[in-house]
PDB file of C-alpha atoms in Angstrom:
ATOM      1  CA  GLN A   1       3.998  -0.329 -16.601  1.00 79.00           C
ATOM      2  CA  VAL A   2       4.780  -2.701 -13.786  1.00 90.00           C
ATOM      3  CA  GLN A   3       2.654  -5.669 -12.766  1.00 94.00           C
ATOM      4  CA  LEU A   4       1.681  -5.856  -9.095  1.00 96.00           C
ATOM      5  CA  VAL A   5       0.498  -8.836  -7.060  1.00 97.00           C
ATOM      6  CA  GLU A   6      -0.705  -8.398  -3.481  1.00 97.00           C
ATOM      7  CA  SER A   7      -0.727 -11.098  -0.820  1.00 97.00           C
ATOM      8  CA  GLY A   8      -1.071 -11.482   2.919  1.00 98.00           C
ATOM      9  CA  GLY A   9      -4.698 -10.583   3.418  1.00 97.00           C
ATOM     10  CA  GLY A  10      -7.024 -12.632   5.560  1.00 97.00           C
ATOM     11  CA  LEU A  11      -9.293 -12.746   8.593  1.00 98.00           C
ATOM     12  CA  VAL A  12      -7.993 -11.444  11.909  1.00 98.00           C
ATOM     13  CA  GLN A  13      -9.516 -10.462  15.228  1.00 98.00           C
ATOM     14  CA  ALA A  14      -9.569  -6.868  16.365  1.00 98.00           C
ATOM     15  CA  GLY A  15      -6.245  -5.934  17.921  1.00 98.00           C
ATOM     16  CA  GLY A  16      -4.367  -8.383  15.744  1.00 98.00           C
ATOM     17  CA  SER A  17      -1.781  -7.835  13.028  1.00 98.00           C
ATOM     18  CA  LEU A  18      -1.286  -8.645   9.376  1.00 98.00           C
ATOM     19  CA  ARG A  19       1.488  -7.902   6.914  1.00 98.00           C
ATOM     20  CA  LEU A  20       0.570  -7.302   3.308  1.00 98.00           C
ATOM     21  CA  SER A  21       3.090  -7.755   0.532  1.00 98.00           C
ATOM     22  CA  CYS A  22       3.072  -6.417  -2.997  1.00 97.00           C
ATOM     23  CA  ALA A  23       5.436  -8.054  -5.455  1.00 96.00           C
ATOM     24  CA  ALA A  24       6.289  -6.092  -8.587  1.00 95.00           C
ATOM     25  CA  SER A  25       7.594  -7.269 -11.922  1.00 91.00           C
ATOM     26  CA  GLY A  26      10.141  -5.345 -13.946  1.00 75.00           C
ATOM     27  CA  ARG A  27      13.708  -4.234 -13.529  1.00 68.00           C
ATOM     28  CA  THR A  28      13.017  -0.618 -12.639  1.00 79.00           C
ATOM     29  CA  PHE A  29      11.053  -1.155  -9.429  1.00 80.00           C
ATOM     30  CA  SER A  30      13.447   1.033  -7.517  1.00 79.00           C
ATOM     31  CA  SER A  31      12.337   4.070  -9.549  1.00 87.00           C
ATOM     32  CA  TYR A  32       8.655   3.586  -8.682  1.00 93.00           C
ATOM     33  CA  ALA A  33       6.917   5.372  -5.844  1.00 96.00           C
ATOM     34  CA  MET A  34       4.502   2.961  -4.191  1.00 97.00           C
ATOM     35  CA  GLY A  35       1.256   3.263  -2.327  1.00 98.00           C
ATOM     36  CA  TRP A  36      -1.447   1.308  -0.568  1.00 98.00           C
ATOM     37  CA  PHE A  37      -5.131   2.125  -0.888  1.00 98.00           C
ATOM     38  CA  ARG A  38      -8.233   0.384   0.402  1.00 98.00           C
ATOM     39  CA  GLN A  39     -11.891   0.124  -0.465  1.00 98.00           C
ATOM     40  CA  ALA A  40     -14.542  -0.912   2.024  1.00 97.00           C
ATOM     41  CA  PRO A  41     -17.962  -2.185   0.890  1.00 93.00           C
ATOM     42  CA  GLY A  42     -20.127   0.672  -0.294  1.00 95.00           C
ATOM     43  CA  LYS A  43     -17.331   3.207   0.008  1.00 97.00           C
ATOM     44  CA  GLU A  44     -14.884   4.859  -2.342  1.00 97.00           C
ATOM     45  CA  ARG A  45     -11.283   3.756  -2.491  1.00 97.00           C
ATOM     46  CA  GLU A  46      -9.126   5.721  -0.063  1.00 98.00           C
ATOM     47  CA  PHE A  47      -5.450   6.366   0.540  1.00 98.00           C
ATOM     48  CA  VAL A  48      -3.721   4.355   3.268  1.00 98.00           C
ATOM     49  CA  ALA A  49       0.052   4.777   2.972  1.00 98.00           C
ATOM     50  CA  ALA A  50       2.752   5.765   0.496  1.00 98.00           C
ATOM     51  CA  ILE A  51       6.507   5.515   0.171  1.00 97.00           C
ATOM     52  CA  SER A  52       9.010   7.186  -2.137  1.00 96.00           C
ATOM     53  CA  TRP A  53      11.211   5.070  -4.367  1.00 92.00           C
ATOM     54  CA  SER A  54      14.178   5.835  -2.173  1.00 92.00           C
ATOM     55  CA  GLY A  55      12.243   4.663   0.877  1.00 93.00           C
ATOM     56  CA  ASN A  56      13.196   7.816   2.746  1.00 94.00           C
ATOM     57  CA  SER A  57       9.798   9.482   2.573  1.00 96.00           C
ATOM     58  CA  THR A  58       6.513   8.014   3.775  1.00 98.00           C
ATOM     59  CA  ASP A  59       3.003   9.314   4.338  1.00 98.00           C
ATOM     60  CA  TYR A  60      -0.046   7.871   6.055  1.00 98.00           C
ATOM     61  CA  ALA A  61      -3.752   8.467   6.321  1.00 98.00           C
ATOM     62  CA  GLY A  62      -4.676   9.850   9.699  1.00 98.00           C
ATOM     63  CA  SER A  63      -6.815   6.825  10.468  1.00 97.00           C
ATOM     64  CA  VAL A  64      -3.842   4.440  10.286  1.00 98.00           C
ATOM     65  CA  LYS A  65      -0.962   6.609  11.472  1.00 98.00           C
ATOM     66  CA  GLY A  66       0.821   4.971  14.370  1.00 98.00           C
ATOM     67  CA  ARG A  67      -0.684   1.558  13.586  1.00 98.00           C
ATOM     68  CA  PHE A  68       0.444   0.838  10.001  1.00 98.00           C
ATOM     69  CA  THR A  69       3.956   0.942   8.575  1.00 98.00           C
ATOM     70  CA  ILE A  70       4.867   0.946   4.910  1.00 98.00           C
ATOM     71  CA  SER A  71       8.295  -0.257   3.811  1.00 98.00           C
ATOM     72  CA  ARG A  72      10.016  -1.557   0.711  1.00 96.00           C
ATOM     73  CA  ASP A  73      12.817  -3.861  -0.303  1.00 94.00           C
ATOM     74  CA  ASN A  74      14.031  -2.799  -3.733  1.00 91.00           C
ATOM     75  CA  ALA A  75      16.277  -5.844  -4.003  1.00 91.00           C
ATOM     76  CA  LYS A  76      13.164  -8.043  -3.750  1.00 93.00           C
ATOM     77  CA  ASN A  77      10.900  -5.758  -5.810  1.00 93.00           C
ATOM     78  CA  THR A  78       8.451  -5.792  -2.918  1.00 95.00           C
ATOM     79  CA  VAL A  79       6.585  -3.252  -0.827  1.00 97.00           C
ATOM     80  CA  TYR A  80       5.032  -4.136   2.514  1.00 98.00           C
ATOM     81  CA  LEU A  81       2.263  -2.843   4.730  1.00 98.00           C
ATOM     82  CA  GLN A  82       2.572  -3.900   8.355  1.00 98.00           C
ATOM     83  CA  MET A  83      -0.796  -3.472  10.027  1.00 98.00           C
ATOM     84  CA  ASN A  84      -1.001  -3.579  13.813  1.00 98.00           C
ATOM     85  CA  SER A  85      -3.823  -2.950  16.291  1.00 98.00           C
ATOM     86  CA  LEU A  86      -6.340  -3.712  13.589  1.00 98.00           C
ATOM     87  CA  LYS A  87      -9.894  -2.462  13.960  1.00 98.00           C
ATOM     88  CA  PRO A  88     -13.125  -3.653  12.341  1.00 97.00           C
ATOM     89  CA  GLU A  89     -13.179  -0.411  10.356  1.00 97.00           C
ATOM     90  CA  ASP A  90      -9.946  -1.496   8.668  1.00 98.00           C
ATOM     91  CA  THR A  91     -11.926  -4.185   6.847  1.00 98.00           C
ATOM     92  CA  ALA A  92     -11.528  -3.583   3.113  1.00 98.00           C
ATOM     93  CA  VAL A  93      -9.904  -4.746  -0.066  1.00 98.00           C
ATOM     94  CA  TYR A  94      -6.346  -3.416  -0.028  1.00 98.00           C
ATOM     95  CA  TYR A  95      -4.705  -2.373  -3.285  1.00 98.00           C
ATOM     96  CA  CYS A  96      -1.081  -1.792  -4.101  1.00 98.00           C
ATOM     97  CA  ALA A  97      -0.225   0.949  -6.595  1.00 98.00           C
ATOM     98  CA  ALA A  98       2.899   2.109  -8.399  1.00 96.00           C
ATOM     99  CA  LYS A  99       3.905   5.416  -9.960  1.00 95.00           C
ATOM    100  CA  SER A 100       6.611   5.324 -12.592  1.00 90.00           C
ATOM    101  CA  MET A 101       9.357   7.934 -13.070  1.00 86.00           C
ATOM    102  CA  ALA A 102       8.822   9.255  -9.583  1.00 87.00           C
ATOM    103  CA  PRO A 103      11.011  11.845  -7.897  1.00 87.00           C
ATOM    104  CA  ARG A 104      13.421  10.254  -5.471  1.00 87.00           C
ATOM    105  CA  ALA A 105      11.923  11.529  -2.243  1.00 90.00           C
ATOM    106  CA  THR A 106       8.234  11.985  -2.961  1.00 93.00           C
ATOM    107  CA  ALA A 107       5.460   9.852  -1.498  1.00 94.00           C
ATOM    108  CA  PHE A 108       2.195  10.268  -3.410  1.00 96.00           C
ATOM    109  CA  THR A 109      -1.146  10.242  -1.628  1.00 96.00           C
ATOM    110  CA  ARG A 110      -3.522  10.834  -4.538  1.00 97.00           C
ATOM    111  CA  GLU A 111      -5.022   7.924  -6.382  1.00 97.00           C
ATOM    112  CA  ARG A 112      -4.698   9.614  -9.759  1.00 96.00           C
ATOM    113  CA  SER A 113      -0.927   9.897  -9.333  1.00 96.00           C
ATOM    114  CA  TYR A 114      -0.518   6.144  -9.815  1.00 96.00           C
ATOM    115  CA  ASP A 115      -0.381   4.361 -13.146  1.00 94.00           C
ATOM    116  CA  SER A 116      -0.312   0.677 -12.148  1.00 95.00           C
ATOM    117  CA  TRP A 117      -2.563  -1.223  -9.756  1.00 97.00           C
ATOM    118  CA  GLY A 118      -2.749  -4.682  -8.284  1.00 97.00           C
ATOM    119  CA  GLN A 119      -5.865  -6.822  -8.105  1.00 97.00           C
ATOM    120  CA  GLY A 120      -6.339  -6.320  -4.371  1.00 97.00           C
ATOM    121  CA  THR A 121      -6.312  -8.531  -1.292  1.00 98.00           C
ATOM    122  CA  GLN A 122      -9.147  -8.819   1.225  1.00 98.00           C
ATOM    123  CA  VAL A 123      -8.558  -7.888   4.859  1.00 98.00           C
ATOM    124  CA  THR A 124     -11.349  -8.683   7.301  1.00 98.00           C
ATOM    125  CA  VAL A 125     -11.149  -7.662  10.948  1.00 98.00           C
ATOM    126  CA  SER A 126     -13.695  -9.243  13.266  1.00 97.00           C
ATOM    127  CA  SER A 127     -14.848  -7.600  16.486  1.00 94.00           C
TER     128      SER A 127
END
């Protein structure tokens, strides 16, 4: 398994932007499909965005499509989530996840597909 550490969360006003980072340990990061999920207070964790290990395939939840962008830098063992036009309903703890031995061009949207998780980073969007 790979160890994941998220950063970049914080407090931002509605309409603002944040970029989350997820740094991964291990030498085989480039073979991991990666994803971002979030959990708001009192709600279940939900899918936000995913990227294949090649970086060529991405997928987004409908609620963030057009506002969020997932990307990765395999040389830096890091995956990013650029969040623009933030809304109060984006407030949540954001988790990074990794799936080992992933097919080259598959982005996974289901939580149970992932085998490693970070500790989460809080994003709060004020109105």
